[in-house]
Structure formats: C-alpha cells, structure tokens
Amino acid sequence: MQTIKINFDTARQFEMSNIKPLSGIVGLYFIFTSKILIQYPFMKSRLLYIGMSEKKTNSIGSRLTGHFDGKSKNVGLQNYRKIEPLFFTYINFEMLKSFWNLRIEDLESYFILNFVEKFGVYPICNNKTGFEVLKTDLDIDIAIDWNYFD
C-alpha cells in the first residue's frame, strides 16, 4: 500500500483579501484559531473546521466567503472569530487527483474521520459526520500532518 504524506500550505489570515484569490479553486479547506487550543478527548488542536468545495462555481473562495460573512450560518466559526483572529489553509484537489480516484466528498470524509481517529471527535465547528470512507478498500494510506494545527 502506498503512503502519501499531506503537509499543509502556509496559514493565511481569515480575511477577504486572502479569500478572493481562491475563486474557482476546488478542494478542501481548514479553518483554525491563532492561539486557542481546543481540548479534544485525545489531544489539543487549534483546528475548528474542515470543509470542501466540490465544484468551481462553489469554490473554496465562495465557501470561505460564506463563512466569513456569516451566510453559512456556522455560529461556532462566527463566535470564535469574535474573540480572536482565525486562519485558514487549503488543499487544491487538482494536486491530489493523481493518487485519489474517489470523489472529493470522499476525500473530505477521509480527513474528517482521520481527525476523529486521532482526536476522538469531529472538529468542534463541523456539524456533519463523515461517511464511512475509511471502511472502503483504499489502495493508499494518507498520512495527514495534524501537528500543523498544534
């Protein structure tokens, strides 16, 4: 089985000037605090939310804009943002297509369920559960650098 290591890109402040350039990009995005460590059952993390954009018309830029302006109605993200600056990073799905042959929805589920495995619960601001993609026979193992959010 092939192992693919996922390292996250540079953190960007959760501001419109950093969100707008992501218009048209499809992939996963991760929103996290600047300093607050969330006590999850197994360990702490600054990660609040794992999200995805499945098509260019609903790109990472438009999804992040919805979280930024409150249209996504994610009260947790809105309230964390009131008390400290948030950051985000993302993974462009185009970069992963060479080894991930399932849908992007399955990739998001893989990340969410891998987070649950490592931290004990879903990210605090995610309000949906991941599908059971980890029970699928995958021919790869994705090693995710969750320490990025320490």
PDB file of C-alpha atoms in Angstrom:
ATOM      1  CA  MET A   1       0.000   0.000   0.000  1.00  0.00           C
ATOM      2  CA  GLN A   2       1.310   3.411  -0.974  1.00  0.00           C
ATOM      3  CA  THR A   3       1.501   6.119   1.718  1.00  0.00           C
ATOM      4  CA  ILE A   4       1.011   9.742   0.722  1.00  0.00           C
ATOM      5  CA  LYS A   5       2.065  12.420   3.222  1.00  0.00           C
ATOM      6  CA  ILE A   6      -0.084  15.546   3.328  1.00  0.00           C
ATOM      7  CA  ASN A   7       1.589  18.741   4.513  1.00  0.00           C
ATOM      8  CA  PHE A   8      -0.464  21.897   4.770  1.00  0.00           C
ATOM      9  CA  ASP A   9       0.372  25.128   2.967  1.00  0.00           C
ATOM     10  CA  THR A  10       1.147  28.429   4.665  1.00  0.00           C
ATOM     11  CA  ALA A  11      -1.512  29.702   7.051  1.00  0.00           C
ATOM     12  CA  ARG A  12      -3.446  32.708   5.769  1.00  0.00           C
ATOM     13  CA  GLN A  13      -5.394  35.170   7.873  1.00  0.00           C
ATOM     14  CA  PHE A  14      -9.129  34.634   7.517  1.00  0.00           C
ATOM     15  CA  GLU A  15      -9.724  37.916   5.660  1.00  0.00           C
ATOM     16  CA  MET A  16     -11.440  38.699   2.367  1.00  0.00           C
ATOM     17  CA  SER A  17      -8.177  39.826   0.761  1.00  0.00           C
ATOM     18  CA  ASN A  18      -6.810  36.292   1.253  1.00  0.00           C
ATOM     19  CA  ILE A  19     -10.071  34.553   0.318  1.00  0.00           C
ATOM     20  CA  LYS A  20     -10.832  36.285  -3.017  1.00  0.00           C
ATOM     21  CA  PRO A  21      -7.846  34.755  -4.915  1.00  0.00           C
ATOM     22  CA  LEU A  22      -9.283  31.272  -4.264  1.00  0.00           C
ATOM     23  CA  SER A  23     -12.264  31.820  -6.534  1.00  0.00           C
ATOM     24  CA  GLY A  24     -12.591  28.869  -8.915  1.00  0.00           C
ATOM     25  CA  ILE A  25     -10.377  26.517  -6.857  1.00  0.00           C
ATOM     26  CA  VAL A  26     -11.857  23.174  -5.805  1.00  0.00           C
ATOM     27  CA  GLY A  27     -10.572  21.321  -2.771  1.00  0.00           C
ATOM     28  CA  LEU A  28     -10.510  21.079   0.999  1.00  0.00           C
ATOM     29  CA  TYR A  29     -10.041  23.949   3.427  1.00  0.00           C
ATOM     30  CA  PHE A  30      -9.250  24.086   7.120  1.00  0.00           C
ATOM     31  CA  ILE A  31     -10.169  26.935   9.490  1.00  0.00           C
ATOM     32  CA  PHE A  32      -8.300  27.268  12.763  1.00  0.00           C
ATOM     33  CA  THR A  33      -7.616  29.631  15.648  1.00  0.00           C
ATOM     34  CA  SER A  34      -4.492  31.717  16.045  1.00  0.00           C
ATOM     35  CA  LYS A  35      -3.862  30.734  19.683  1.00  0.00           C
ATOM     36  CA  ILE A  36      -6.769  28.911  21.336  1.00  0.00           C
ATOM     37  CA  LEU A  37      -6.157  25.191  21.694  1.00  0.00           C
ATOM     38  CA  ILE A  38      -9.386  23.174  21.714  1.00  0.00           C
ATOM     39  CA  GLN A  39      -9.304  20.304  24.179  1.00  0.00           C
ATOM     40  CA  TYR A  40     -10.444  17.294  22.190  1.00  0.00           C
ATOM     41  CA  PRO A  41     -10.689  13.921  24.011  1.00  0.00           C
ATOM     42  CA  PHE A  42      -7.291  12.572  22.880  1.00  0.00           C
ATOM     43  CA  MET A  43      -5.274  15.780  22.405  1.00  0.00           C
ATOM     44  CA  LYS A  44      -5.500  19.515  21.765  1.00  0.00           C
ATOM     45  CA  SER A  45      -5.675  21.295  18.407  1.00  0.00           C
ATOM     46  CA  ARG A  46      -6.355  24.756  17.002  1.00  0.00           C
ATOM     47  CA  LEU A  47      -8.417  23.210  14.165  1.00  0.00           C
ATOM     48  CA  LEU A  48     -12.072  24.274  14.192  1.00  0.00           C
ATOM     49  CA  TYR A  49     -13.468  23.201  10.832  1.00  0.00           C
ATOM     50  CA  ILE A  50     -12.787  21.015   7.797  1.00  0.00           C
ATOM     51  CA  GLY A  51     -14.743  21.958   4.688  1.00  0.00           C
ATOM     52  CA  MET A  52     -14.773  21.360   0.961  1.00  0.00           C
ATOM     53  CA  SER A  53     -15.670  22.845  -2.349  1.00  0.00           C
ATOM     54  CA  GLU A  54     -16.879  20.269  -4.850  1.00  0.00           C
ATOM     55  CA  LYS A  55     -17.106  22.456  -7.970  1.00  0.00           C
ATOM     56  CA  LYS A  56     -15.633  25.650  -9.387  1.00  0.00           C
ATOM     57  CA  THR A  57     -18.928  27.526  -9.141  1.00  0.00           C
ATOM     58  CA  ASN A  58     -18.957  26.801  -5.395  1.00  0.00           C
ATOM     59  CA  SER A  59     -15.196  27.227  -4.995  1.00  0.00           C
ATOM     60  CA  ILE A  60     -13.061  27.369  -1.878  1.00  0.00           C
ATOM     61  CA  GLY A  61     -13.221  31.150  -2.257  1.00  0.00           C
ATOM     62  CA  SER A  62     -17.024  31.216  -2.234  1.00  0.00           C
ATOM     63  CA  ARG A  63     -17.270  28.697   0.635  1.00  0.00           C
ATOM     64  CA  LEU A  64     -14.812  30.693   2.769  1.00  0.00           C
ATOM     65  CA  THR A  65     -16.671  33.908   1.886  1.00  0.00           C
ATOM     66  CA  GLY A  66     -19.863  32.294   3.212  1.00  0.00           C
ATOM     67  CA  HIS A  67     -18.124  31.502   6.483  1.00  0.00           C
ATOM     68  CA  PHE A  68     -16.559  34.970   6.643  1.00  0.00           C
ATOM     69  CA  ASP A  69     -19.770  36.940   6.094  1.00  0.00           C
ATOM     70  CA  GLY A  70     -21.970  34.582   8.136  1.00  0.00           C
ATOM     71  CA  LYS A  71     -24.106  33.273   5.257  1.00  0.00           C
ATOM     72  CA  SER A  72     -23.020  29.723   6.078  1.00  0.00           C
ATOM     73  CA  LYS A  73     -24.739  30.173   9.463  1.00  0.00           C
ATOM     74  CA  ASN A  74     -21.865  28.404  11.246  1.00  0.00           C
ATOM     75  CA  VAL A  75     -22.333  30.076  14.631  1.00  0.00           C
ATOM     76  CA  GLY A  76     -19.236  28.418  16.072  1.00  0.00           C
ATOM     77  CA  LEU A  77     -16.938  29.963  13.466  1.00  0.00           C
ATOM     78  CA  GLN A  78     -18.635  33.347  13.858  1.00  0.00           C
ATOM     79  CA  ASN A  79     -18.169  33.300  17.623  1.00  0.00           C
ATOM     80  CA  TYR A  80     -14.548  32.138  17.569  1.00  0.00           C
ATOM     81  CA  ARG A  81     -13.828  34.943  15.118  1.00  0.00           C
ATOM     82  CA  LYS A  82     -15.286  37.471  17.579  1.00  0.00           C
ATOM     83  CA  ILE A  83     -12.689  36.605  20.215  1.00  0.00           C
ATOM     84  CA  GLU A  84      -9.526  36.117  18.160  1.00  0.00           C
ATOM     85  CA  PRO A  85      -8.285  36.163  14.567  1.00  0.00           C
ATOM     86  CA  LEU A  86      -8.815  32.970  12.596  1.00  0.00           C
ATOM     87  CA  PHE A  87      -6.600  31.449   9.929  1.00  0.00           C
ATOM     88  CA  PHE A  88      -7.158  29.019   7.085  1.00  0.00           C
ATOM     89  CA  THR A  89      -5.212  26.798   4.759  1.00  0.00           C
ATOM     90  CA  TYR A  90      -6.374  24.684   1.831  1.00  0.00           C
ATOM     91  CA  ILE A  91      -5.546  21.765  -0.415  1.00  0.00           C
ATOM     92  CA  ASN A  92      -6.195  22.096  -4.142  1.00  0.00           C
ATOM     93  CA  PHE A  93      -7.997  18.926  -5.274  1.00  0.00           C
ATOM     94  CA  GLU A  94      -6.217  19.027  -8.652  1.00  0.00           C
ATOM     95  CA  MET A  95      -2.955  18.244  -6.834  1.00  0.00           C
ATOM     96  CA  LEU A  96      -4.430  15.058  -5.345  1.00  0.00           C
ATOM     97  CA  LYS A  97      -6.180  13.570  -8.369  1.00  0.00           C
ATOM     98  CA  SER A  98      -3.106  11.593  -9.407  1.00  0.00           C
ATOM     99  CA  PHE A  99      -3.470   9.309  -6.370  1.00  0.00           C
ATOM    100  CA  TRP A 100      -7.060   9.864  -5.150  1.00  0.00           C
ATOM    101  CA  ASN A 101      -9.540   8.238  -7.549  1.00  0.00           C
ATOM    102  CA  LEU A 102     -12.693   8.756  -5.443  1.00  0.00           C
ATOM    103  CA  ARG A 103     -14.889  11.847  -5.227  1.00  0.00           C
ATOM    104  CA  ILE A 104     -13.842  14.958  -3.330  1.00  0.00           C
ATOM    105  CA  GLU A 105     -16.707  14.291  -0.895  1.00  0.00           C
ATOM    106  CA  ASP A 106     -14.976  11.014  -0.019  1.00  0.00           C
ATOM    107  CA  LEU A 107     -11.683  12.834   0.494  1.00  0.00           C
ATOM    108  CA  GLU A 108     -13.336  15.269   2.910  1.00  0.00           C
ATOM    109  CA  SER A 109     -14.835  12.306   4.759  1.00  0.00           C
ATOM    110  CA  TYR A 110     -11.415  10.650   4.910  1.00  0.00           C
ATOM    111  CA  PHE A 111      -9.922  13.768   6.522  1.00  0.00           C
ATOM    112  CA  ILE A 112     -12.805  14.196   8.980  1.00  0.00           C
ATOM    113  CA  LEU A 113     -12.786  10.535  10.019  1.00  0.00           C
ATOM    114  CA  ASN A 114      -8.999  10.540  10.310  1.00  0.00           C
ATOM    115  CA  PHE A 115      -9.322  13.567  12.608  1.00  0.00           C
ATOM    116  CA  VAL A 116     -11.870  11.649  14.712  1.00  0.00           C
ATOM    117  CA  GLU A 117      -9.467   8.711  14.917  1.00  0.00           C
ATOM    118  CA  LYS A 118      -6.612  10.951  16.130  1.00  0.00           C
ATOM    119  CA  PHE A 119      -8.520  13.439  18.304  1.00  0.00           C
ATOM    120  CA  GLY A 120     -11.587  11.499  19.484  1.00  0.00           C
ATOM    121  CA  VAL A 121     -14.401  13.642  17.995  1.00  0.00           C
ATOM    122  CA  TYR A 122     -15.267  15.737  14.957  1.00  0.00           C
ATOM    123  CA  PRO A 123     -13.727  19.215  14.696  1.00  0.00           C
ATOM    124  CA  ILE A 124     -15.715  21.432  17.039  1.00  0.00           C
ATOM    125  CA  CYS A 125     -17.364  23.567  14.321  1.00  0.00           C
ATOM    126  CA  ASN A 126     -18.169  20.715  11.920  1.00  0.00           C
ATOM    127  CA  ASN A 127     -21.847  19.866  12.277  1.00  0.00           C
ATOM    128  CA  LYS A 128     -21.989  16.880   9.977  1.00  0.00           C
ATOM    129  CA  THR A 129     -20.485  13.472  10.220  1.00  0.00           C
ATOM    130  CA  GLY A 130     -18.153  11.905   7.690  1.00  0.00           C
ATOM    131  CA  PHE A 131     -19.216   8.992   5.598  1.00  0.00           C
ATOM    132  CA  GLU A 132     -17.553   5.695   6.275  1.00  0.00           C
ATOM    133  CA  VAL A 133     -14.945   6.101   3.543  1.00  0.00           C
ATOM    134  CA  LEU A 134     -12.291   4.666   5.884  1.00  0.00           C
ATOM    135  CA  LYS A 135     -14.075   1.311   5.610  1.00  0.00           C
ATOM    136  CA  THR A 136     -13.632   1.372   1.831  1.00  0.00           C
ATOM    137  CA  ASP A 137     -10.780  -0.664   0.422  1.00  0.00           C
ATOM    138  CA  LEU A 138      -8.347   2.095  -0.438  1.00  0.00           C
ATOM    139  CA  ASP A 139      -5.079   1.340  -2.178  1.00  0.00           C
ATOM    140  CA  ILE A 140      -3.368   4.262  -0.454  1.00  0.00           C
ATOM    141  CA  ASP A 141      -2.824   5.476   3.073  1.00  0.00           C
ATOM    142  CA  ILE A 142      -2.845   9.228   3.605  1.00  0.00           C
ATOM    143  CA  ALA A 143      -0.597  10.431   6.411  1.00  0.00           C
ATOM    144  CA  ILE A 144      -2.040  13.795   7.473  1.00  0.00           C
ATOM    145  CA  ASP A 145       0.185  16.247   9.365  1.00  0.00           C
ATOM    146  CA  TRP A 146      -2.311  17.181  12.087  1.00  0.00           C
ATOM    147  CA  ASN A 147       0.602  18.646  14.103  1.00  0.00           C
ATOM    148  CA  TYR A 148       0.327  21.647  11.787  1.00  0.00           C
ATOM    149  CA  PHE A 149      -2.598  22.776  13.965  1.00  0.00           C
ATOM    150  CA  ASP A 150      -0.787  22.428  17.314  1.00  0.00           C
TER     151      ASP A 150
END
